[in-house]
């Protein structure tokens, strides 16, 4: 009897348990900038996910310490380039609190108006780009059309399209141009009249709903654990909004208009729905601010400041409800013309950490849907 020979063919790496490591980025169409995701895969399913940040880090917090209180505003409005006006607010509010300074009423209402217009501009970008990441290009064109309506009035009032530099310690750079409020009201009305494009074209799309419903569910417990805020947190049932819960600017007088939008599902679809409904409410708030401004008498929009502005010794924390979530500045002063320390708490940095909780167990095909639904800006992560 001849000896038996046993041969195993074609198993390769399957003979032992092996995981594949996949890098998404740092340059990738769906990462909104230079973000890297390190994924450990078991076949098509994600086992572990690690967001690796820092590729756009420019040391803004150290640069704050080398600039005076007028100059740091130009640094502060750049980390979230879609929310520049809102970024400026946190800095000037912190310095004004340190100085015990009262801002003129016209400036308070104008700041509130421009902050809500900036919120709409931010949200429109994501309302267009998120469907694009899932394969639908058409909503992006509509989003840019609506953005241009508001960009025109923002550019007219400030001189800037992205980085407005319109806030000043004590108020605003200058008063509104003649006839501007009427043009702003017309722009708000035009955008509102066409918002049903996103209600019908996107939310009414079966493919979009199929790709997002029940995908990437973030629990309220995880929201609290990671410090997630903004539309992402409210889509998981966390009913928190600084504009209502710790009012600043004129939000305390807008309680009858301000609507805090929440959902309970916590999935990608819920996050998009919150963003869309919040955009509708921001347009209503802008109209309410325009109504109030129309009833105010002429007056100053800023305070006279000394040539060299110094904040008294001490510390304060100013936080605002930015479009993407909570934006906070912890200011420490030693009585000099520059901050001793200015720590920035950005919304996107905390929100993106939730990916370590969201992605494990999901399919690679759903990764882009989950990532895009966190509505982040990479500069806001890296600072």
mmCIF file of C-alpha atoms in Angstrom:
data_model
loop_
_atom_site.group_PDB
_atom_site.id
_atom_site.type_symbol
_atom_site.label_atom_id
_atom_site.label_comp_id
_atom_site.label_asym_id
_atom_site.label_seq_id
_atom_site.Cartn_x
_atom_site.Cartn_y
_atom_site.Cartn_z
ATOM 1 C CA UNK A 1 0.000 0.000 0.000
ATOM 2 C CA UNK A 2 1.522 3.315 -1.049
ATOM 3 C CA UNK A 3 1.939 6.094 1.613
ATOM 4 C CA UNK A 4 -0.811 8.775 1.755
ATOM 5 C CA UNK A 5 0.146 12.384 1.100
ATOM 6 C CA UNK A 6 -2.130 15.169 2.481
ATOM 7 C CA UNK A 7 -1.898 18.617 0.866
ATOM 8 C CA UNK A 8 -3.744 21.805 1.930
ATOM 9 C CA UNK A 9 -4.190 24.387 -0.803
ATOM 10 C CA UNK A 10 -5.458 28.005 -0.884
ATOM 11 C CA UNK A 11 -6.147 28.919 2.755
ATOM 12 C CA UNK A 12 -3.367 31.477 3.100
ATOM 13 C CA UNK A 13 -4.053 33.950 5.905
ATOM 14 C CA UNK A 14 -7.384 32.275 6.641
ATOM 15 C CA UNK A 15 -5.603 29.554 8.597
ATOM 16 C CA UNK A 16 -5.343 31.918 11.544
ATOM 17 C CA UNK A 17 -7.420 34.808 12.840
ATOM 18 C CA UNK A 18 -6.109 37.958 11.183
ATOM 19 C CA UNK A 19 -7.435 41.508 11.235
ATOM 20 C CA UNK A 20 -6.890 44.085 8.536
ATOM 21 C CA UNK A 21 -5.962 47.667 9.425
ATOM 22 C CA UNK A 22 -7.461 50.241 7.054
ATOM 23 C CA UNK A 23 -6.570 53.917 7.052
ATOM 24 C CA UNK A 24 -9.270 56.338 5.908
ATOM 25 C CA UNK A 25 -7.428 59.564 5.151
ATOM 26 C CA UNK A 26 -5.710 61.731 6.149
ATOM 27 C CA UNK A 27 -6.888 62.998 2.735
ATOM 28 C CA UNK A 28 -10.309 61.582 1.939
ATOM 29 C CA UNK A 29 -13.404 63.108 0.286
ATOM 30 C CA UNK A 30 -15.661 62.359 3.241
ATOM 31 C CA UNK A 31 -13.434 63.664 6.038
ATOM 32 C CA UNK A 32 -14.106 67.394 5.410
ATOM 33 C CA UNK A 33 -10.370 68.046 5.664
ATOM 34 C CA UNK A 34 -7.215 66.339 6.862
ATOM 35 C CA UNK A 35 -8.588 63.729 9.280
ATOM 36 C CA UNK A 36 -7.336 60.151 9.604
ATOM 37 C CA UNK A 37 -9.393 57.202 10.793
ATOM 38 C CA UNK A 38 -7.569 54.008 11.723
ATOM 39 C CA UNK A 39 -10.006 51.111 11.358
ATOM 40 C CA UNK A 40 -9.418 47.497 12.361
ATOM 41 C CA UNK A 41 -11.604 45.258 10.201
ATOM 42 C CA UNK A 42 -12.853 41.709 10.426
ATOM 43 C CA UNK A 43 -13.968 41.194 6.851
ATOM 44 C CA UNK A 44 -16.431 43.987 6.072
ATOM 45 C CA UNK A 45 -17.182 44.749 9.713
ATOM 46 C CA UNK A 46 -15.343 47.340 11.796
ATOM 47 C CA UNK A 47 -13.933 45.990 15.041
ATOM 48 C CA UNK A 48 -12.141 49.086 16.354
ATOM 49 C CA UNK A 49 -11.909 52.692 15.238
ATOM 50 C CA UNK A 50 -9.475 55.393 16.253
ATOM 51 C CA UNK A 51 -9.721 58.992 14.998
ATOM 52 C CA UNK A 52 -6.191 60.373 14.641
ATOM 53 C CA UNK A 53 -6.210 64.160 14.704
ATOM 54 C CA UNK A 54 -3.670 66.967 14.605
ATOM 55 C CA UNK A 55 -2.802 67.253 10.917
ATOM 56 C CA UNK A 56 -4.223 70.805 10.821
ATOM 57 C CA UNK A 57 -3.061 71.876 14.267
ATOM 58 C CA UNK A 58 -1.630 75.425 14.168
ATOM 59 C CA UNK A 59 -1.226 76.182 17.867
ATOM 60 C CA UNK A 60 -3.998 78.767 18.033
ATOM 61 C CA UNK A 61 -4.104 78.734 21.828
ATOM 62 C CA UNK A 62 -0.422 79.676 22.046
ATOM 63 C CA UNK A 63 -0.882 82.321 19.361
ATOM 64 C CA UNK A 64 -3.617 83.882 21.530
ATOM 65 C CA UNK A 65 -1.010 84.540 24.212
ATOM 66 C CA UNK A 66 1.133 86.578 21.811
ATOM 67 C CA UNK A 67 -1.672 88.852 20.513
ATOM 68 C CA UNK A 68 -3.588 91.620 22.240
ATOM 69 C CA UNK A 69 -7.330 91.497 22.809
ATOM 70 C CA UNK A 70 -8.109 93.184 19.514
ATOM 71 C CA UNK A 71 -5.887 90.879 17.494
ATOM 72 C CA UNK A 72 -7.035 87.535 18.906
ATOM 73 C CA UNK A 73 -10.457 87.942 17.289
ATOM 74 C CA UNK A 74 -8.935 87.286 13.868
ATOM 75 C CA UNK A 75 -7.414 84.039 15.194
ATOM 76 C CA UNK A 76 -10.568 82.921 16.965
ATOM 77 C CA UNK A 77 -12.825 82.995 13.929
ATOM 78 C CA UNK A 78 -10.749 80.530 11.893
ATOM 79 C CA UNK A 79 -10.922 77.154 13.631
ATOM 80 C CA UNK A 80 -14.484 76.462 12.426
ATOM 81 C CA UNK A 81 -14.436 78.288 9.116
ATOM 82 C CA UNK A 82 -18.169 77.748 8.624
ATOM 83 C CA UNK A 83 -19.022 79.517 11.910
ATOM 84 C CA UNK A 84 -16.625 82.451 11.935
ATOM 85 C CA UNK A 85 -19.022 85.027 13.383
ATOM 86 C CA UNK A 86 -20.060 82.689 16.191
ATOM 87 C CA UNK A 87 -16.411 81.931 16.996
ATOM 88 C CA UNK A 88 -15.689 85.634 17.444
ATOM 89 C CA UNK A 89 -18.558 85.995 19.898
ATOM 90 C CA UNK A 90 -17.044 83.725 22.522
ATOM 91 C CA UNK A 91 -13.837 85.755 22.710
ATOM 92 C CA UNK A 92 -15.451 89.183 22.913
ATOM 93 C CA UNK A 93 -18.024 87.998 25.472
ATOM 94 C CA UNK A 94 -15.223 86.619 27.663
ATOM 95 C CA UNK A 95 -13.243 89.875 27.543
ATOM 96 C CA UNK A 96 -16.377 91.977 28.130
ATOM 97 C CA UNK A 97 -17.183 89.911 31.225
ATOM 98 C CA UNK A 98 -13.676 90.458 32.561
ATOM 99 C CA UNK A 99 -14.081 94.202 31.998
ATOM 100 C CA UNK A 100 -17.628 94.292 33.398
ATOM 101 C CA UNK A 101 -18.665 96.008 30.174
ATOM 102 C CA UNK A 102 -22.241 96.546 29.018
ATOM 103 C CA UNK A 103 -22.785 96.300 25.255
ATOM 104 C CA UNK A 104 -25.248 98.731 23.566
ATOM 105 C CA UNK A 105 -28.687 97.245 22.891
ATOM 106 C CA UNK A 106 -28.431 97.677 19.118
ATOM 107 C CA UNK A 107 -25.181 95.712 19.140
ATOM 108 C CA UNK A 108 -26.735 92.922 21.212
ATOM 109 C CA UNK A 109 -29.632 92.422 18.789
ATOM 110 C CA UNK A 110 -27.412 92.772 15.712
ATOM 111 C CA UNK A 111 -25.005 90.170 17.104
ATOM 112 C CA UNK A 112 -27.912 87.794 17.705
ATOM 113 C CA UNK A 113 -29.198 88.335 14.163
ATOM 114 C CA UNK A 114 -25.809 87.742 12.549
ATOM 115 C CA UNK A 115 -25.167 84.690 14.736
ATOM 116 C CA UNK A 116 -28.391 83.095 13.483
ATOM 117 C CA UNK A 117 -27.617 83.961 9.858
ATOM 118 C CA UNK A 118 -24.210 82.366 10.386
ATOM 119 C CA UNK A 119 -25.951 79.297 11.840
ATOM 120 C CA UNK A 120 -28.053 78.951 8.674
ATOM 121 C CA UNK A 121 -24.941 79.279 6.490
ATOM 122 C CA UNK A 122 -23.195 76.556 8.477
ATOM 123 C CA UNK A 123 -26.166 74.180 8.403
ATOM 124 C CA UNK A 124 -26.812 74.671 4.694
ATOM 125 C CA UNK A 125 -23.312 73.472 3.927
ATOM 126 C CA UNK A 126 -23.916 70.193 5.751
ATOM 127 C CA UNK A 127 -27.465 69.837 4.399
ATOM 128 C CA UNK A 128 -25.873 69.836 0.937
ATOM 129 C CA UNK A 129 -22.644 67.937 1.608
ATOM 130 C CA UNK A 130 -24.115 65.046 3.602
ATOM 131 C CA UNK A 131 -26.362 63.777 0.774
ATOM 132 C CA UNK A 132 -23.386 64.273 -1.559
ATOM 133 C CA UNK A 133 -21.313 61.878 0.546
ATOM 134 C CA UNK A 134 -24.071 59.297 0.157
ATOM 135 C CA UNK A 135 -24.155 59.688 -3.626
ATOM 136 C CA UNK A 136 -26.697 62.482 -4.162
ATOM 137 C CA UNK A 137 -25.075 65.487 -5.849
ATOM 138 C CA UNK A 138 -28.187 67.617 -6.527
ATOM 139 C CA UNK A 139 -28.808 68.969 -2.964
ATOM 140 C CA UNK A 140 -25.317 70.507 -2.953
ATOM 141 C CA UNK A 141 -26.258 72.884 -5.776
ATOM 142 C CA UNK A 142 -29.390 73.982 -3.953
ATOM 143 C CA UNK A 143 -27.426 74.465 -0.727
ATOM 144 C CA UNK A 144 -24.947 76.775 -2.422
ATOM 145 C CA UNK A 145 -27.734 78.750 -4.061
ATOM 146 C CA UNK A 146 -29.343 79.419 -0.676
ATOM 147 C CA UNK A 147 -25.986 80.139 0.922
ATOM 148 C CA UNK A 148 -25.271 82.814 -1.660
ATOM 149 C CA UNK A 149 -28.485 84.652 -0.742
ATOM 150 C CA UNK A 150 -27.235 85.026 2.822
ATOM 151 C CA UNK A 151 -23.567 85.425 1.904
ATOM 152 C CA UNK A 152 -24.430 88.603 0.013
ATOM 153 C CA UNK A 153 -25.944 90.306 3.058
ATOM 154 C CA UNK A 154 -23.209 89.039 5.398
ATOM 155 C CA UNK A 155 -20.545 90.291 3.023
ATOM 156 C CA UNK A 156 -22.270 93.655 2.667
ATOM 157 C CA UNK A 157 -22.408 94.251 6.402
ATOM 158 C CA UNK A 158 -18.910 93.000 7.295
ATOM 159 C CA UNK A 159 -16.783 93.078 4.145
ATOM 160 C CA UNK A 160 -15.889 89.387 4.473
ATOM 161 C CA UNK A 161 -17.355 86.239 2.953
ATOM 162 C CA UNK A 162 -15.942 83.696 5.385
ATOM 163 C CA UNK A 163 -13.964 85.455 8.127
ATOM 164 C CA UNK A 164 -16.183 88.387 9.001
ATOM 165 C CA UNK A 165 -14.138 90.145 11.726
ATOM 166 C CA UNK A 166 -17.210 92.213 12.589
ATOM 167 C CA UNK A 167 -17.242 91.733 16.369
ATOM 168 C CA UNK A 168 -15.275 94.045 18.607
ATOM 169 C CA UNK A 169 -14.799 94.105 22.369
ATOM 170 C CA UNK A 170 -17.683 96.332 23.430
ATOM 171 C CA UNK A 171 -19.897 95.787 20.397
ATOM 172 C CA UNK A 172 -19.472 95.730 16.632
ATOM 173 C CA UNK A 173 -17.111 97.247 14.105
ATOM 174 C CA UNK A 174 -19.733 99.689 12.762
ATOM 175 C CA UNK A 175 -23.458 100.187 12.291
ATOM 176 C CA UNK A 176 -25.497 98.438 9.628
ATOM 177 C CA UNK A 177 -25.505 99.973 6.115
ATOM 178 C CA UNK A 178 -28.567 101.988 5.075
ATOM 179 C CA UNK A 179 -31.333 99.719 3.830
ATOM 180 C CA UNK A 180 -29.470 96.575 4.882
ATOM 181 C CA UNK A 181 -32.219 95.212 7.138
ATOM 182 C CA UNK A 182 -34.694 95.205 4.240
ATOM 183 C CA UNK A 183 -32.228 93.296 2.056
ATOM 184 C CA UNK A 184 -31.527 90.855 4.901
ATOM 185 C CA UNK A 185 -35.254 90.279 5.406
ATOM 186 C CA UNK A 186 -35.674 89.582 1.680
ATOM 187 C CA UNK A 187 -32.772 87.107 1.734
ATOM 188 C CA UNK A 188 -34.222 85.262 4.740
ATOM 189 C CA UNK A 189 -37.637 85.065 3.034
ATOM 190 C CA UNK A 190 -36.079 83.761 -0.194
ATOM 191 C CA UNK A 191 -34.164 81.015 1.613
ATOM 192 C CA UNK A 192 -37.189 80.003 3.682
ATOM 193 C CA UNK A 193 -39.369 79.743 0.571
ATOM 194 C CA UNK A 194 -37.006 77.199 -0.971
ATOM 195 C CA UNK A 195 -36.139 75.085 2.081
ATOM 196 C CA UNK A 196 -38.741 72.484 1.077
ATOM 197 C CA UNK A 197 -36.117 71.255 -1.392
ATOM 198 C CA UNK A 198 -34.339 69.560 1.514
ATOM 199 C CA UNK A 199 -37.583 68.373 3.111
ATOM 200 C CA UNK A 200 -38.794 66.755 -0.112
ATOM 201 C CA UNK A 201 -35.707 66.024 -2.193
ATOM 202 C CA UNK A 202 -33.571 64.592 0.619
ATOM 203 C CA UNK A 203 -35.838 63.403 3.425
ATOM 204 C CA UNK A 204 -38.375 62.154 0.896
ATOM 205 C CA UNK A 205 -35.744 60.037 -0.856
ATOM 206 C CA UNK A 206 -36.067 56.311 -0.117
ATOM 207 C CA UNK A 207 -32.377 55.639 -0.752
ATOM 208 C CA UNK A 208 -31.292 58.386 1.649
ATOM 209 C CA UNK A 209 -33.615 57.087 4.362
ATOM 210 C CA UNK A 210 -32.445 53.535 3.766
ATOM 211 C CA UNK A 211 -28.807 54.537 4.165
ATOM 212 C CA UNK A 212 -29.378 56.535 7.363
ATOM 213 C CA UNK A 213 -32.303 55.086 9.360
ATOM 214 C CA UNK A 214 -31.051 52.916 12.227
ATOM 215 C CA UNK A 215 -27.416 53.486 11.217
ATOM 216 C CA UNK A 216 -24.839 54.854 13.653
ATOM 217 C CA UNK A 217 -27.060 55.006 16.731
ATOM 218 C CA UNK A 218 -25.476 57.172 19.453
ATOM 219 C CA UNK A 219 -26.959 56.726 22.911
ATOM 220 C CA UNK A 220 -27.617 59.574 25.329
ATOM 221 C CA UNK A 221 -25.209 57.873 27.748
ATOM 222 C CA UNK A 222 -22.411 58.079 25.155
ATOM 223 C CA UNK A 223 -23.281 61.732 24.468
ATOM 224 C CA UNK A 224 -22.669 62.592 28.126
ATOM 225 C CA UNK A 225 -19.552 60.391 28.342
ATOM 226 C CA UNK A 226 -17.822 62.034 25.381
ATOM 227 C CA UNK A 227 -19.075 65.602 25.896
ATOM 228 C CA UNK A 228 -20.936 65.581 22.583
ATOM 229 C CA UNK A 229 -23.026 68.704 21.989
ATOM 230 C CA UNK A 230 -25.066 70.569 19.402
ATOM 231 C CA UNK A 231 -27.373 68.919 16.829
ATOM 232 C CA UNK A 232 -25.582 65.570 17.244
ATOM 233 C CA UNK A 233 -26.386 65.455 20.970
ATOM 234 C CA UNK A 234 -29.969 66.666 20.570
ATOM 235 C CA UNK A 235 -30.614 63.957 17.974
ATOM 236 C CA UNK A 236 -29.934 61.437 20.768
ATOM 237 C CA UNK A 237 -32.549 62.985 23.054
ATOM 238 C CA UNK A 238 -30.229 65.254 25.057
ATOM 239 C CA UNK A 239 -32.390 68.363 25.420
ATOM 240 C CA UNK A 240 -29.717 71.000 26.004
ATOM 241 C CA UNK A 241 -29.193 74.329 24.249
ATOM 242 C CA UNK A 242 -27.295 77.226 25.806
ATOM 243 C CA UNK A 243 -29.474 79.763 24.020
ATOM 244 C CA UNK A 244 -32.385 78.586 26.173
ATOM 245 C CA UNK A 245 -30.678 77.080 29.234
ATOM 246 C CA UNK A 246 -28.080 79.790 29.880
ATOM 247 C CA UNK A 247 -29.152 82.705 27.659
ATOM 248 C CA UNK A 248 -26.601 85.163 26.279
ATOM 249 C CA UNK A 249 -26.965 88.028 23.799
ATOM 250 C CA UNK A 250 -30.716 88.563 23.242
ATOM 251 C CA UNK A 251 -31.800 84.926 23.418
ATOM 252 C CA UNK A 252 -33.443 85.456 26.799
ATOM 253 C CA UNK A 253 -36.056 87.613 25.052
ATOM 254 C CA UNK A 254 -36.599 85.161 22.186
ATOM 255 C CA UNK A 255 -38.008 82.273 24.203
ATOM 256 C CA UNK A 256 -41.296 82.343 22.294
ATOM 257 C CA UNK A 257 -39.469 81.909 18.953
ATOM 258 C CA UNK A 258 -36.530 79.702 19.921
ATOM 259 C CA UNK A 259 -37.278 76.022 19.474
ATOM 260 C CA UNK A 260 -34.837 73.414 20.747
ATOM 261 C CA UNK A 261 -35.142 70.556 18.235
ATOM 262 C CA UNK A 262 -34.617 67.020 19.540
ATOM 263 C CA UNK A 263 -35.055 63.427 18.400
ATOM 264 C CA UNK A 264 -34.874 60.170 20.339
ATOM 265 C CA UNK A 265 -33.538 57.769 17.695
ATOM 266 C CA UNK A 266 -29.913 58.959 17.776
ATOM 267 C CA UNK A 267 -29.190 57.631 14.262
ATOM 268 C CA UNK A 268 -27.842 59.346 11.145
ATOM 269 C CA UNK A 269 -31.339 60.208 9.952
ATOM 270 C CA UNK A 270 -32.230 61.846 13.278
ATOM 271 C CA UNK A 271 -29.086 63.970 13.161
ATOM 272 C CA UNK A 272 -29.958 65.211 9.669
ATOM 273 C CA UNK A 273 -33.564 65.925 10.695
ATOM 274 C CA UNK A 274 -32.407 67.967 13.705
ATOM 275 C CA UNK A 275 -30.044 69.970 11.528
ATOM 276 C CA UNK A 276 -32.764 70.690 8.986
ATOM 277 C CA UNK A 277 -35.408 71.669 11.529
ATOM 278 C CA UNK A 278 -32.893 73.815 13.379
ATOM 279 C CA UNK A 279 -32.205 75.683 10.130
ATOM 280 C CA UNK A 280 -35.904 76.521 9.810
ATOM 281 C CA UNK A 281 -35.907 77.834 13.395
ATOM 282 C CA UNK A 282 -32.753 79.923 12.842
ATOM 283 C CA UNK A 283 -34.533 81.705 9.972
ATOM 284 C CA UNK A 284 -37.463 82.439 12.322
ATOM 285 C CA UNK A 285 -35.055 83.813 14.925
ATOM 286 C CA UNK A 286 -33.406 86.028 12.302
ATOM 287 C CA UNK A 287 -36.811 87.479 11.396
ATOM 288 C CA UNK A 288 -37.572 88.129 15.073
ATOM 289 C CA UNK A 289 -34.254 89.972 15.463
ATOM 290 C CA UNK A 290 -34.977 92.075 12.373
ATOM 291 C CA UNK A 291 -38.381 92.986 13.823
ATOM 292 C CA UNK A 292 -36.783 94.065 17.090
ATOM 293 C CA UNK A 293 -34.052 96.081 15.355
ATOM 294 C CA UNK A 294 -36.700 97.928 13.354
ATOM 295 C CA UNK A 295 -38.256 99.121 16.610
ATOM 296 C CA UNK A 296 -35.027 100.309 18.239
ATOM 297 C CA UNK A 297 -34.077 103.999 18.117
ATOM 298 C CA UNK A 298 -30.762 104.998 16.500
ATOM 299 C CA UNK A 299 -27.827 104.605 18.828
ATOM 300 C CA UNK A 300 -24.257 103.399 19.210
ATOM 301 C CA UNK A 301 -23.199 99.841 18.394
ATOM 302 C CA UNK A 302 -19.946 99.823 20.346
ATOM 303 C CA UNK A 303 -18.168 101.235 23.396
ATOM 304 C CA UNK A 304 -15.218 103.574 23.285
ATOM 305 C CA UNK A 305 -12.104 101.689 24.299
ATOM 306 C CA UNK A 306 -8.691 102.878 25.502
ATOM 307 C CA UNK A 307 -5.825 102.776 23.042
ATOM 308 C CA UNK A 308 -4.262 99.902 24.982
ATOM 309 C CA UNK A 309 -6.926 97.486 26.190
ATOM 310 C CA UNK A 310 -6.033 95.453 29.287
ATOM 311 C CA UNK A 311 -8.297 92.946 31.003
ATOM 312 C CA UNK A 312 -8.124 93.006 34.821
ATOM 313 C CA UNK A 313 -6.439 90.126 36.620
ATOM 314 C CA UNK A 314 -8.702 87.118 36.971
ATOM 315 C CA UNK A 315 -10.340 84.388 34.942
ATOM 316 C CA UNK A 316 -13.671 83.635 33.274
ATOM 317 C CA UNK A 317 -15.310 81.076 31.021
ATOM 318 C CA UNK A 318 -17.598 82.100 28.168
ATOM 319 C CA UNK A 319 -19.481 79.460 26.222
ATOM 320 C CA UNK A 320 -21.855 79.833 23.317
ATOM 321 C CA UNK A 321 -24.173 77.552 21.356
ATOM 322 C CA UNK A 322 -22.272 77.494 18.090
ATOM 323 C CA UNK A 323 -23.813 75.855 15.009
ATOM 324 C CA UNK A 324 -21.862 72.630 15.602
ATOM 325 C CA UNK A 325 -22.241 72.600 19.393
ATOM 326 C CA UNK A 326 -20.778 74.150 22.517
ATOM 327 C CA UNK A 327 -17.850 76.500 21.904
ATOM 328 C CA UNK A 328 -16.083 77.718 25.036
ATOM 329 C CA UNK A 329 -13.195 80.027 25.911
ATOM 330 C CA UNK A 330 -11.468 79.895 29.294
ATOM 331 C CA UNK A 331 -9.664 83.213 29.683
ATOM 332 C CA UNK A 332 -6.980 83.827 32.316
ATOM 333 C CA UNK A 333 -5.610 87.376 32.618
ATOM 334 C CA UNK A 334 -2.659 88.724 34.569
ATOM 335 C CA UNK A 335 -3.739 92.301 33.895
ATOM 336 C CA UNK A 336 -1.765 92.659 30.676
ATOM 337 C CA UNK A 337 -2.850 93.552 27.136
ATOM 338 C CA UNK A 338 -2.508 89.911 26.053
ATOM 339 C CA UNK A 339 -4.211 86.851 27.589
ATOM 340 C CA UNK A 340 -2.086 84.860 30.010
ATOM 341 C CA UNK A 341 -4.054 81.802 28.862
ATOM 342 C CA UNK A 342 -6.968 81.336 26.472
ATOM 343 C CA UNK A 343 -8.163 77.734 26.294
ATOM 344 C CA UNK A 344 -10.528 76.831 23.477
ATOM 345 C CA UNK A 345 -13.156 74.124 23.891
ATOM 346 C CA UNK A 346 -14.400 73.321 20.390
ATOM 347 C CA UNK A 347 -17.501 71.294 19.542
ATOM 348 C CA UNK A 348 -16.011 69.133 16.793
ATOM 349 C CA UNK A 349 -13.119 67.856 18.954
ATOM 350 C CA UNK A 350 -15.482 66.203 21.430
ATOM 351 C CA UNK A 351 -18.038 65.114 18.843
ATOM 352 C CA UNK A 352 -15.514 63.256 16.707
ATOM 353 C CA UNK A 353 -14.302 61.183 19.676
ATOM 354 C CA UNK A 354 -17.680 59.438 19.678
ATOM 355 C CA UNK A 355 -16.544 57.557 16.540
ATOM 356 C CA UNK A 356 -14.732 55.105 18.828
ATOM 357 C CA UNK A 357 -18.177 54.207 20.170
ATOM 358 C CA UNK A 358 -20.196 54.524 16.951
ATOM 359 C CA UNK A 359 -18.131 52.637 14.379
ATOM 360 C CA UNK A 360 -17.284 49.261 16.020
ATOM 361 C CA UNK A 361 -19.765 46.609 14.892
ATOM 362 C CA UNK A 362 -20.868 48.517 11.791
ATOM 363 C CA UNK A 363 -20.084 47.768 8.156
ATOM 364 C CA UNK A 364 -17.403 49.627 6.236
ATOM 365 C CA UNK A 365 -20.139 50.662 3.779
ATOM 366 C CA UNK A 366 -21.878 52.587 6.592
ATOM 367 C CA UNK A 367 -18.711 54.309 7.787
ATOM 368 C CA UNK A 368 -19.087 57.349 5.504
ATOM 369 C CA UNK A 369 -22.759 57.744 6.439
ATOM 370 C CA UNK A 370 -21.876 57.768 10.149
ATOM 371 C CA UNK A 371 -18.830 59.995 9.765
ATOM 372 C CA UNK A 372 -20.668 62.630 7.728
ATOM 373 C CA UNK A 373 -23.591 62.720 10.160
ATOM 374 C CA UNK A 374 -21.364 64.097 12.924
ATOM 375 C CA UNK A 375 -21.218 67.457 11.089
ATOM 376 C CA UNK A 376 -17.659 68.441 11.990
ATOM 377 C CA UNK A 377 -15.001 70.789 10.653
ATOM 378 C CA UNK A 378 -11.449 69.481 10.918
ATOM 379 C CA UNK A 379 -10.018 72.887 11.857
ATOM 380 C CA UNK A 380 -12.450 72.876 14.770
ATOM 381 C CA UNK A 381 -10.979 69.539 15.893
ATOM 382 C CA UNK A 382 -7.314 70.472 15.593
ATOM 383 C CA UNK A 383 -7.420 74.188 16.505
#
